[in-house]
CSV table of C-alpha atoms and ligand atoms in Angstrom, one decimal:
chain,number,residue,atom,x,y,z
A,1169,MET,CA,0.0,0.0,0.0
A,1170,SER,CA,1.4,3.4,-0.9
A,1171,LEU,CA,2.2,6.0,1.8
A,1172,PHE,CA,-0.7,8.1,0.6
A,1173,GLU,CA,-3.1,5.2,0.8
A,1174,GLN,CA,-1.9,4.4,4.3
A,1175,ALA,CA,-2.5,8.1,5.2
A,1176,ARG,CA,-5.9,8.1,3.6
A,1177,ASN,CA,-6.9,5.2,5.8
A,1178,VAL,CA,-6.5,7.3,9.0
A,1179,ILE,CA,-6.2,11.0,8.0
A,1180,ALA,CA,-9.1,12.8,6.4
A,1181,GLY,CA,-8.2,13.1,2.7
A,1182,GLY,CA,-4.7,11.8,3.6
A,1183,VAL,CA,-3.4,15.2,4.5
A,1184,ASN,CA,-3.6,17.7,7.4
A,1185,SER,CA,-4.1,20.7,5.1
A,1186,PRO,CA,-5.9,20.4,1.8
A,1187,VAL,CA,-3.5,22.0,-0.8
A,1188,ARG,CA,-0.9,19.3,0.0
A,1189,ALA,CA,-3.1,16.6,-1.4
A,1190,PHE,CA,-2.2,17.6,-5.0
A,1191,ALA,CA,-5.9,18.0,-5.9
A,1192,GLY,CA,-4.9,21.1,-7.8
A,1193,VAL,CA,-2.4,19.3,-10.0
A,1194,GLY,CA,-3.5,15.6,-10.0
A,1195,GLY,CA,-1.5,12.6,-8.8
A,1196,ASP,CA,-0.4,11.6,-5.3
A,1197,PRO,CA,1.5,14.0,-3.0
A,1198,VAL,CA,5.2,13.5,-2.4
A,1199,PHE,CA,6.1,12.5,1.2
A,1200,PHE,CA,9.0,14.4,2.6
A,1201,ARG,CA,11.5,12.7,4.9
A,1202,SER,CA,14.0,15.5,5.6
A,1203,ALA,CA,15.0,18.9,4.4
A,1204,LYS,CA,18.3,20.9,4.4
A,1205,GLY,CA,19.0,24.3,2.9
A,1206,ALA,CA,17.1,24.7,-0.5
A,1207,ARG,CA,16.6,20.9,-0.9
A,1208,VAL,CA,14.1,18.3,0.5
A,1209,HIS,CA,14.6,14.6,0.5
A,1210,THR,CA,11.6,12.4,-0.1
A,1211,GLU,CA,10.6,9.0,1.3
A,1212,ASP,CA,11.1,7.5,-2.1
A,1213,GLY,CA,14.8,8.5,-2.1
A,1214,ARG,CA,14.7,11.6,-4.3
A,1215,GLU,CA,16.3,15.1,-3.7
A,1216,LEU,CA,14.2,18.0,-4.8
A,1217,ILE,CA,14.9,21.8,-5.0
A,1218,ASP,CA,12.1,23.3,-3.0
A,1219,TYR,CA,10.3,26.5,-3.8
A,1220,VAL,CA,7.5,26.0,-1.3
A,1221,GLY,CA,9.6,26.4,1.8
A,1222,SER,CA,6.8,25.0,4.1
A,1223,TRP,CA,4.5,27.6,2.4
A,1224,GLY,CA,6.7,30.6,3.4
A,1225,PRO,CA,8.4,30.2,6.8
A,1226,MET,CA,11.7,28.8,5.7
A,1227,ILE,CA,13.3,32.1,4.5
A,1228,LEU,CA,16.7,31.0,5.6
A,1229,GLY,CA,16.4,27.5,4.0
A,1230,HIS,CA,15.6,24.3,5.8
A,1231,ALA,CA,17.3,23.3,9.1
A,1232,ASP,CA,19.3,26.5,9.4
A,1233,PRO,CA,22.1,25.7,11.9
A,1234,ASP,CA,21.6,28.8,14.0
A,1235,VAL,CA,17.8,28.2,14.2
A,1236,ILE,CA,18.2,24.6,15.1
A,1237,ALA,CA,20.8,25.4,17.8
A,1238,ALA,CA,18.4,28.0,19.3
A,1239,VAL,CA,15.5,25.5,19.2
A,1240,VAL,CA,17.6,22.7,20.8
A,1241,GLU,CA,19.0,24.9,23.5
A,1242,THR,CA,15.6,26.3,24.4
A,1243,ALA,CA,13.8,22.9,24.3
A,1244,GLU,CA,16.3,21.5,26.8
A,1245,ARG,CA,15.0,24.1,29.3
A,1246,GLY,CA,11.3,23.0,28.8
A,1247,LEU,CA,8.9,22.7,25.9
A,1248,SER,CA,6.0,24.9,27.2
A,1249,PHE,CA,5.4,27.0,30.3
A,1250,GLY,CA,2.0,28.6,30.0
A,1251,ALA,CA,3.6,31.5,31.9
A,1252,PRO,CA,5.5,34.5,30.7
A,1253,CYS,CA,9.1,34.0,29.5
A,1254,VAL,CA,11.7,36.5,28.4
A,1255,LEU,CA,12.0,35.2,24.8
A,1256,GLU,CA,8.4,36.4,24.2
A,1257,THR,CA,9.5,40.0,25.1
A,1258,ARG,CA,12.6,39.8,23.0
A,1259,ILE,CA,10.8,38.7,19.9
A,1260,ALA,CA,8.1,41.3,20.5
A,1261,GLU,CA,10.8,44.0,20.8
A,1262,ARG,CA,12.4,42.8,17.5
A,1263,VAL,CA,9.1,42.8,15.6
A,1264,CYS,CA,8.0,46.2,16.9
A,1265,ASP,CA,11.4,47.5,15.9
A,1266,ILE,CA,11.2,46.2,12.4
A,1267,MET,CA,7.5,47.2,11.9
A,1268,PRO,CA,6.9,50.6,13.6
A,1269,SER,CA,3.2,50.4,13.0
A,1270,ILE,CA,3.1,47.6,15.6
A,1271,GLU,CA,3.2,49.3,19.0
A,1272,ARG,CA,1.8,46.3,20.9
A,1273,ILE,CA,1.7,42.7,19.8
A,1274,ARG,CA,0.1,39.4,20.8
A,1275,MET,CA,1.7,36.1,19.9
A,1276,VAL,CA,-0.5,33.2,18.8
A,1277,SER,CA,0.1,29.8,17.1
A,1278,SER,CA,-1.2,30.1,13.5
A,1279,GLY,CA,-2.0,32.7,10.9
A,1280,THR,CA,-5.7,31.7,11.1
A,1281,GLU,CA,-5.6,32.5,14.8
A,1282,ALA,CA,-3.9,35.8,14.1
A,1283,THR,CA,-6.5,37.0,11.5
A,1284,MET,CA,-9.5,35.6,13.5
A,1285,SER,CA,-8.3,37.4,16.6
A,1286,ALA,CA,-7.6,40.7,14.7
A,1287,ILE,CA,-11.1,40.6,13.2
A,1288,ARG,CA,-12.7,40.1,16.7
A,1289,LEU,CA,-10.5,42.9,18.1
A,1290,ALA,CA,-11.6,45.2,15.2
A,1291,ARG,CA,-15.3,44.4,15.9
A,1292,GLY,CA,-15.0,44.7,19.6
A,1293,HIS,CA,-13.0,47.9,19.5
A,1294,THR,CA,-15.4,49.7,17.0
A,1295,GLY,CA,-18.6,48.1,18.1
A,1296,ARG,CA,-19.4,47.3,14.5
A,1297,ASP,CA,-20.1,43.9,12.8
A,1298,LYS,CA,-19.3,44.2,9.1
A,1299,ILE,CA,-16.0,43.5,7.6
A,1300,VAL,CA,-14.6,44.0,4.1
A,1301,LYS,CA,-12.3,41.5,2.4
A,1302,PHE,CA,-11.3,40.9,-1.2
A,1303,GLU,CA,-12.1,38.1,-3.6
A,1304,GLY,CA,-9.2,35.7,-3.9
A,1305,CYS,CA,-7.5,36.9,-0.7
A,1306,TYR,CA,-7.1,34.2,1.9
A,1307,HIS,CA,-6.9,35.0,5.6
A,1308,GLY,CA,-7.0,31.6,7.2
A,1309,HIS,CA,-10.1,29.4,7.7
A,1310,SER,CA,-12.1,31.1,10.4
A,1311,ASP,CA,-15.8,31.5,9.6
A,1312,SER,CA,-16.0,35.3,8.8
A,1313,LEU,CA,-13.1,35.0,6.4
A,1314,LEU,CA,-14.0,31.9,4.3
A,1315,ILE,CA,-16.1,33.8,1.8
A,1316,LYS,CA,-14.7,33.9,-1.7
A,1317,ALA,CA,-11.4,32.9,-0.3
A,1318,GLY,CA,-8.1,32.0,-2.1
A,1319,SER,CA,-5.5,29.3,-1.4
A,1320,GLY,CA,-6.8,25.8,-0.9
A,1321,ALA,CA,-10.4,27.0,-0.8
A,1322,LEU,CA,-9.9,28.3,-4.3
A,1323,THR,CA,-7.8,25.4,-5.5
A,1324,LEU,CA,-10.5,22.9,-4.4
A,1325,GLY,CA,-13.3,25.0,-5.9
A,1326,VAL,CA,-15.0,25.8,-2.5
A,1327,PRO,CA,-14.1,29.5,-2.0
A,1328,SER,CA,-17.2,29.9,0.2
A,1329,SER,CA,-17.2,27.0,2.5
A,1330,PRO,CA,-20.4,25.1,3.7
A,1331,GLY,CA,-20.5,25.3,7.5
A,1332,VAL,CA,-20.3,29.1,7.7
A,1333,PRO,CA,-23.6,30.3,9.1
A,1334,ALA,CA,-25.4,32.6,6.7
A,1335,GLY,CA,-26.0,35.0,9.6
A,1336,LEU,CA,-22.2,35.4,9.9
A,1337,ALA,CA,-21.4,35.4,6.2
A,1338,GLU,CA,-23.8,38.3,5.7
A,1339,HIS,CA,-21.5,40.5,7.7
A,1340,THR,CA,-18.6,39.9,5.3
A,1341,ILE,CA,-18.6,42.2,2.3
A,1342,THR,CA,-16.4,40.8,-0.4
A,1343,LEU,CA,-15.1,43.2,-3.1
A,1344,PRO,CA,-12.8,42.9,-6.1
A,1345,PHE,CA,-9.1,43.2,-5.2
A,1346,ASN,CA,-7.5,46.3,-6.6
A,1347,ASP,CA,-10.8,48.1,-7.2
A,1348,ALA,CA,-10.7,51.3,-5.1
A,1349,GLY,CA,-14.0,52.5,-6.6
A,1350,ALA,CA,-15.8,49.4,-5.3
A,1351,VAL,CA,-14.4,50.1,-1.8
A,1352,GLN,CA,-15.5,53.7,-1.9
A,1353,SER,CA,-19.0,52.6,-2.9
A,1354,ALA,CA,-19.2,50.1,-0.1
A,1355,PHE,CA,-18.1,52.7,2.4
A,1356,ASP,CA,-20.6,55.3,0.9
A,1357,GLU,CA,-23.4,52.9,1.6
A,1358,LEU,CA,-22.3,51.1,4.9
A,1359,GLY,CA,-19.2,53.0,6.2
A,1360,ASP,CA,-20.6,53.5,9.7
A,1361,GLN,CA,-21.2,49.7,10.1
A,1362,ILE,CA,-17.8,48.6,8.8
A,1363,ALA,CA,-15.4,47.5,11.6
A,1364,CYS,CA,-12.4,46.8,9.4
A,1365,VAL,CA,-11.0,46.2,6.0
A,1366,ILE,CA,-8.6,43.2,5.9
A,1367,VAL,CA,-6.3,42.8,2.9
A,1368,GLU,CA,-3.2,41.0,1.8
A,1369,PRO,CA,-1.3,44.1,0.7
A,1370,ILE,CA,0.4,41.8,-2.0
A,1371,ALA,CA,-2.0,39.0,-2.6
A,1372,GLY,CA,-0.3,35.6,-2.4
A,1373,ASN,CA,-3.2,33.1,-2.2
A,1374,MET,CA,-4.5,33.7,-5.8
A,1375,ASN,CA,-1.0,33.3,-7.1
A,1376,MET,CA,1.0,36.6,-6.6
A,1377,VAL,CA,-0.9,39.8,-7.3
A,1378,PRO,CA,0.6,43.2,-6.3
A,1379,PRO,CA,-1.6,46.2,-5.5
A,1380,VAL,CA,-2.1,48.7,-8.3
A,1381,PRO,CA,-0.8,52.2,-7.5
A,1382,GLY,CA,-3.2,54.0,-5.2
A,1383,PHE,CA,-5.2,51.0,-4.0
A,1384,LEU,CA,-3.7,50.6,-0.6
A,1385,GLU,CA,-3.7,54.4,-0.2
A,1386,ALA,CA,-7.4,54.4,-0.9
A,1387,LEU,CA,-8.0,51.7,1.7
A,1388,ARG,CA,-6.0,53.8,4.2
A,1389,ASP,CA,-8.1,56.9,3.4
A,1390,VAL,CA,-11.6,55.3,3.6
A,1391,CYS,CA,-10.8,53.6,6.8
A,1392,THR,CA,-9.5,56.8,8.4
A,1393,ALA,CA,-12.5,58.7,7.2
A,1394,ALA,CA,-15.0,56.1,8.4
A,1395,GLY,CA,-13.3,55.2,11.7
A,1396,SER,CA,-12.8,51.7,10.5
A,1397,ILE,CA,-9.7,49.6,11.2
A,1398,LEU,CA,-7.3,48.8,8.4
A,1399,ILE,CA,-5.7,45.3,8.8
A,1400,PHE,CA,-2.8,44.3,6.7
A,1401,ASP,CA,-2.6,40.5,6.6
A,1402,GLU,CA,1.2,40.1,6.3
A,1403,VAL,CA,1.2,36.4,7.3
A,1404,MET,CA,2.8,35.7,3.9
A,1405,THR,CA,4.5,39.0,3.1
A,1406,GLY,CA,5.9,40.0,6.5
A,1407,PHE,CA,9.7,39.7,6.6
A,1408,ARG,CA,9.4,38.1,3.1
A,1409,VAL,CA,8.8,40.7,0.4
A,1410,ALA,CA,11.0,43.1,2.4
A,1411,LEU,CA,12.3,43.2,5.9
A,1412,GLY,CA,9.5,45.5,7.0
A,1413,GLY,CA,6.9,43.7,4.9
A,1414,ALA,CA,4.6,45.1,2.2
A,1415,GLN,CA,3.7,48.1,4.5
A,1416,SER,CA,7.4,49.2,4.3
A,1417,MET,CA,7.5,48.8,0.5
A,1418,TYR,CA,4.3,50.8,-0.1
A,1419,ASN,CA,4.8,53.1,2.9
A,1420,ILE,CA,1.3,52.6,4.3
A,1421,GLU,CA,0.6,52.3,8.0
A,1422,PRO,CA,-2.1,49.9,8.8
A,1423,ASP,CA,-3.9,50.0,12.2
A,1424,LEU,CA,-3.4,46.3,12.7
A,1425,THR,CA,-1.0,43.8,11.1
A,1426,THR,CA,-1.2,40.0,11.2
A,1427,LEU,CA,2.0,37.9,11.0
A,1428,GLY,CA,2.8,34.2,10.7
A,1429,LYS,CA,5.1,31.9,8.7
A,1430,VAL,CA,8.6,33.7,8.9
A,1431,VAL,CA,7.9,35.1,12.4
A,1432,GLY,CA,7.9,31.5,13.7
A,1433,GLY,CA,11.0,30.4,11.8
A,1434,GLY,CA,9.3,27.1,10.9
A,1435,MET,CA,7.7,26.5,14.4
A,1436,PRO,CA,3.9,27.1,15.0
A,1437,ALA,CA,4.0,30.8,15.9
A,1438,ALA,CA,2.1,33.8,14.5
A,1439,ALA,CA,1.1,37.2,15.8
A,1440,PHE,CA,-1.2,40.2,15.5
A,1441,GLY,CA,-0.4,43.7,16.6
A,1442,GLY,CA,-0.7,47.4,15.9
A,1443,ARG,CA,-1.7,50.7,17.5
A,1444,ALA,CA,-1.4,50.6,21.3
A,1445,GLU,CA,-4.8,52.2,21.7
A,1446,ILE,CA,-6.5,49.4,19.7
A,1447,MET,CA,-4.5,46.6,21.3
A,1448,ALA,CA,-5.6,47.9,24.7
A,1449,SER,CA,-9.0,46.5,24.0
A,1450,ILE,CA,-7.6,42.9,24.2
A,1451,ALA,CA,-8.0,41.0,27.5
A,1452,PRO,CA,-6.6,41.4,30.2
A,1453,ASP,CA,-6.4,45.2,29.6
A,1454,GLY,CA,-9.7,45.3,27.7
A,1455,PRO,CA,-12.9,43.3,27.2
A,1456,VAL,CA,-12.1,41.6,23.9
A,1457,TYR,CA,-11.2,38.0,24.8
A,1458,GLN,CA,-8.3,36.1,23.2
A,1459,ALA,CA,-6.1,33.4,24.7
A,1460,GLY,CA,-4.0,30.4,24.0
A,1461,THR,CA,-2.2,27.6,26.0
A,1462,LEU,CA,0.7,27.5,23.5
A,1463,SER,CA,0.8,31.2,22.7
A,1464,GLY,CA,4.3,32.5,23.1
A,1465,ASN,CA,5.7,29.0,23.3
A,1466,PRO,CA,9.4,29.3,24.2
A,1467,VAL,CA,10.7,26.9,21.5
A,1468,ALA,CA,8.7,28.7,18.8
A,1469,MET,CA,9.8,32.1,20.1
A,1470,ALA,CA,13.5,30.9,19.9
A,1471,ALA,CA,13.1,29.7,16.3
A,1472,GLY,CA,11.4,33.0,15.3
A,1473,LEU,CA,13.9,35.2,17.1
A,1474,ALA,CA,16.9,33.3,15.6
A,1475,THR,CA,15.4,33.7,12.2
A,1476,LEU,CA,14.6,37.4,12.5
A,1477,GLN,CA,18.2,38.0,13.8
A,1478,LYS,CA,19.6,36.8,10.5
A,1479,LEU,CA,17.2,38.8,8.4
A,1480,VAL,CA,18.4,42.1,9.8
A,1481,GLU,CA,22.0,41.4,8.7
A,1482,PRO,CA,23.1,44.0,6.1
A,1483,GLY,CA,22.5,42.8,2.5
A,1484,PHE,CA,20.2,39.9,3.4
A,1485,PHE,CA,17.2,41.2,1.3
A,1486,GLU,CA,19.4,42.4,-1.5
A,1487,ARG,CA,20.9,39.0,-2.0
A,1488,LEU,CA,17.5,37.2,-1.6
A,1489,GLY,CA,15.8,39.7,-4.0
A,1490,GLU,CA,18.5,39.1,-6.6
A,1491,SER,CA,18.1,35.3,-6.5
A,1492,THR,CA,14.3,35.7,-6.8
A,1493,ARG,CA,14.7,38.1,-9.7
A,1494,ARG,CA,17.0,35.7,-11.5
A,1495,LEU,CA,14.5,32.9,-11.0
A,1496,ALA,CA,11.4,34.8,-12.1
A,1497,GLU,CA,13.0,36.5,-15.1
A,1498,GLY,CA,14.6,33.2,-16.1
A,1499,LEU,CA,11.2,31.5,-16.0
A,1500,LYS,CA,9.8,34.2,-18.2
A,1501,GLY,CA,12.7,33.9,-20.6
A,1502,ALA,CA,12.3,30.1,-20.8
A,1503,ALA,CA,8.6,30.6,-21.6
A,1504,ASN,CA,9.3,33.3,-24.2
A,1505,ASP,CA,11.8,31.0,-25.9
A,1506,ALA,CA,9.2,28.3,-26.1
A,1507,GLY,CA,6.6,30.7,-27.4
A,1508,ILE,CA,4.4,30.4,-24.3
A,1509,PRO,CA,2.9,33.5,-22.7
A,1510,LEU,CA,3.7,33.8,-19.0
A,1511,ALA,CA,3.2,36.7,-16.6
A,1512,VAL,CA,5.7,36.8,-13.6
A,1513,GLU,CA,5.8,38.8,-10.4
A,1514,TYR,CA,8.4,38.9,-7.6
A,1515,ALA,CA,9.4,40.9,-4.5
A,1516,GLY,CA,12.0,40.0,-1.9
A,1517,GLY,CA,11.8,36.2,-1.6
A,1518,MET,CA,8.3,35.7,-3.0
A,1519,PHE,CA,7.4,35.1,-6.6
A,1520,GLY,CA,4.4,34.1,-8.8
A,1521,PHE,CA,3.9,33.0,-12.4
A,1522,VAL,CA,0.6,32.7,-14.4
A,1523,PHE,CA,0.1,31.1,-17.8
A,1524,THR,CA,-1.8,33.8,-19.4
A,1525,ASP,CA,-1.8,36.1,-22.4
A,1526,GLU,CA,-2.1,39.1,-20.2
A,1527,SER,CA,1.1,41.1,-19.8
A,1528,GLU,CA,0.4,41.5,-16.1
A,1529,VAL,CA,-2.1,40.1,-13.6
A,1530,ARG,CA,-3.8,42.6,-11.2
A,1531,ARG,CA,-7.3,41.1,-10.8
A,1532,PHE,CA,-8.8,37.9,-9.5
A,1533,ASP,CA,-10.7,37.3,-12.8
A,1534,GLN,CA,-7.4,37.3,-14.7
A,1535,VAL,CA,-6.0,34.6,-12.4
A,1536,ALA,CA,-9.2,32.6,-12.6
A,1537,ALA,CA,-9.0,32.7,-16.5
A,1538,ALA,CA,-5.4,31.4,-16.6
A,1539,ASP,CA,-4.4,28.2,-18.4
A,1540,ILE,CA,-4.6,25.8,-15.4
A,1541,ASP,CA,-4.0,22.7,-17.6
A,1542,ARG,CA,-0.7,24.1,-18.8
A,1543,PHE,CA,0.2,24.8,-15.1
A,1544,ARG,CA,-0.5,21.2,-14.2
A,1545,SER,CA,1.7,19.9,-17.0
A,1546,PHE,CA,4.5,22.4,-16.1
A,1547,PHE,CA,4.2,21.4,-12.4
A,1548,HIS,CA,4.6,17.7,-13.1
A,1549,GLY,CA,7.3,18.2,-15.7
A,1550,MET,CA,9.3,20.2,-13.2
A,1551,LEU,CA,8.7,17.6,-10.4
A,1552,ASP,CA,10.0,14.9,-12.7
A,1553,MET,CA,13.2,17.0,-13.2
A,1554,GLY,CA,13.7,17.4,-9.4
A,1555,ILE,CA,12.0,20.8,-8.8
A,1556,TYR,CA,9.2,21.1,-6.2
A,1557,LEU,CA,6.8,24.0,-6.9
A,1558,ALA,CA,3.6,24.7,-5.0
A,1559,PRO,CA,1.0,22.1,-6.2
A,1560,SER,CA,-1.6,24.7,-7.1
A,1561,ALA,CA,-1.8,27.5,-9.7
A,1562,PHE,CA,-3.2,29.8,-7.1
A,1563,GLU,CA,-0.2,29.8,-4.6
A,1564,ALA,CA,2.9,32.0,-4.6
A,1565,GLY,CA,6.4,30.5,-4.5
A,1566,PHE,CA,9.2,31.2,-2.1
A,1567,VAL,CA,13.0,31.5,-2.5
A,1568,SER,CA,15.3,31.2,0.5
A,1569,ALA,CA,18.7,32.5,1.3
A,1570,SER,CA,19.9,28.9,0.7
A,1571,HIS,CA,18.9,29.1,-3.0
A,1572,GLY,CA,22.3,29.9,-4.6
A,1573,ASP,CA,23.3,30.0,-8.2
A,1574,ALA,CA,23.5,26.2,-8.4
A,1575,GLU,CA,19.9,25.8,-7.5
A,1576,ILE,CA,18.6,28.7,-9.6
A,1577,ASP,CA,20.6,27.5,-12.7
A,1578,ALA,CA,19.4,23.9,-12.3
A,1579,THR,CA,15.8,25.2,-12.0
A,1580,LEU,CA,16.0,27.3,-15.1
A,1581,GLU,CA,17.6,24.5,-17.1
A,1582,ALA,CA,14.7,22.3,-16.1
A,1583,ALA,CA,12.2,25.0,-16.9
A,1584,ARG,CA,13.7,25.5,-20.4
A,1585,ALA,CA,13.3,21.8,-21.1
A,1586,VAL,CA,9.8,21.5,-19.7
A,1587,MET,CA,8.5,24.7,-21.4
A,1588,LYS,CA,9.3,23.1,-24.8
A,1589,THR,CA,7.1,20.2,-24.0
A,1590,LEU,CA,4.0,22.2,-23.1
B,966,HOZ,N1,-2.5,27.9,3.5
B,966,HOZ,C1,-1.3,27.5,2.9
B,966,HOZ,C2,-1.1,28.0,1.6
B,966,HOZ,N2,-1.3,29.4,1.4
B,966,HOZ,C3,-1.2,26.0,2.9
B,966,HOZ,C4,-0.7,25.4,4.2
B,966,HOZ,C5,-0.3,24.0,4.1
B,966,HOZ,O1,-0.8,23.2,3.4
B,966,HOZ,O2,0.7,23.7,4.8
């Protein structure tokens, strides 16, 4: 019996998170045994160059020696306390320093928990129920946010999940990403009922879609005018597209920010934070309840802190950005040479590519209309040549500091060969 069949006998769908099941590309998922640097080793004895990086956290590459040392040293002093520890304060200081819009922070264990908590805080703080999100953006799987969502929900064709009570869904207003006019209209009609706008400032769960000039500025302006809270979901983009996240690239200060992935350095840690006056509404200072047994877990804090310490080293993001640029431009060049239209995006250590005739992709409907069959063929062709890409046309890709010239060259050589077969 295959490993996937064994898993399917006891795990729902054989996986603990849906995109991993390869439903978006067909075939059985690859089982990983170990990972080091830019490469993963599979249970069937293959070595693959990895551009998923555990869906974003592994910005240094897998099993970075400094992160592993911090984890081991911390674990030996205890796995979980459920009481304050100094590491929580140290990582909080580091994050607040890197992202000045975060004056106070709260650590949690997953990106879903961070966004769910930020939404509750926004509702509790403003006394309003309605929230605005954007089609194709994904903010984890809490009820209010699983409406026209991206990522696995989009990949599996269930962007609005059954199980979300209609009474709750009616408070979620879903608008087209990058459409400032639609946002203005919604606020003209309902502005005094809108608790918050939540947005991925660079969308990464419908492939990678940057904001058009003026879009994030418009969100900032309508929220300020209406007394609504602007939440940047930087679970994916934080410490990834730039040290200070997308908010530093576009120079917009959100009221709240959600973080995950890189902030945990590969351990289950995430966070939400922002203006002190808003964060004061969270218990125990305020009435909005939020809690977690494993929140601020010392081993996760150690991994996150050791990771962030390496990101602030001079030149880190310049080197990472150059590797990503070489990869993305190389993919485009390989497609051009094969006569295949491809749109690419990249920033810092994040990239996306869409098989489309459009010269650039800025809207959800453009992503939805892309050539998914061609993506599937490309994915499997690359996998056969030892390159592991995200198994969905709707996910972004990630480059780490461990992806050197050897890995990028090998990837582009494979891409040139595979593009010719599409
Ligand atoms: N939500 C993640 C992609 N954006 C997938 C998480 C996983 O399968 O590990």
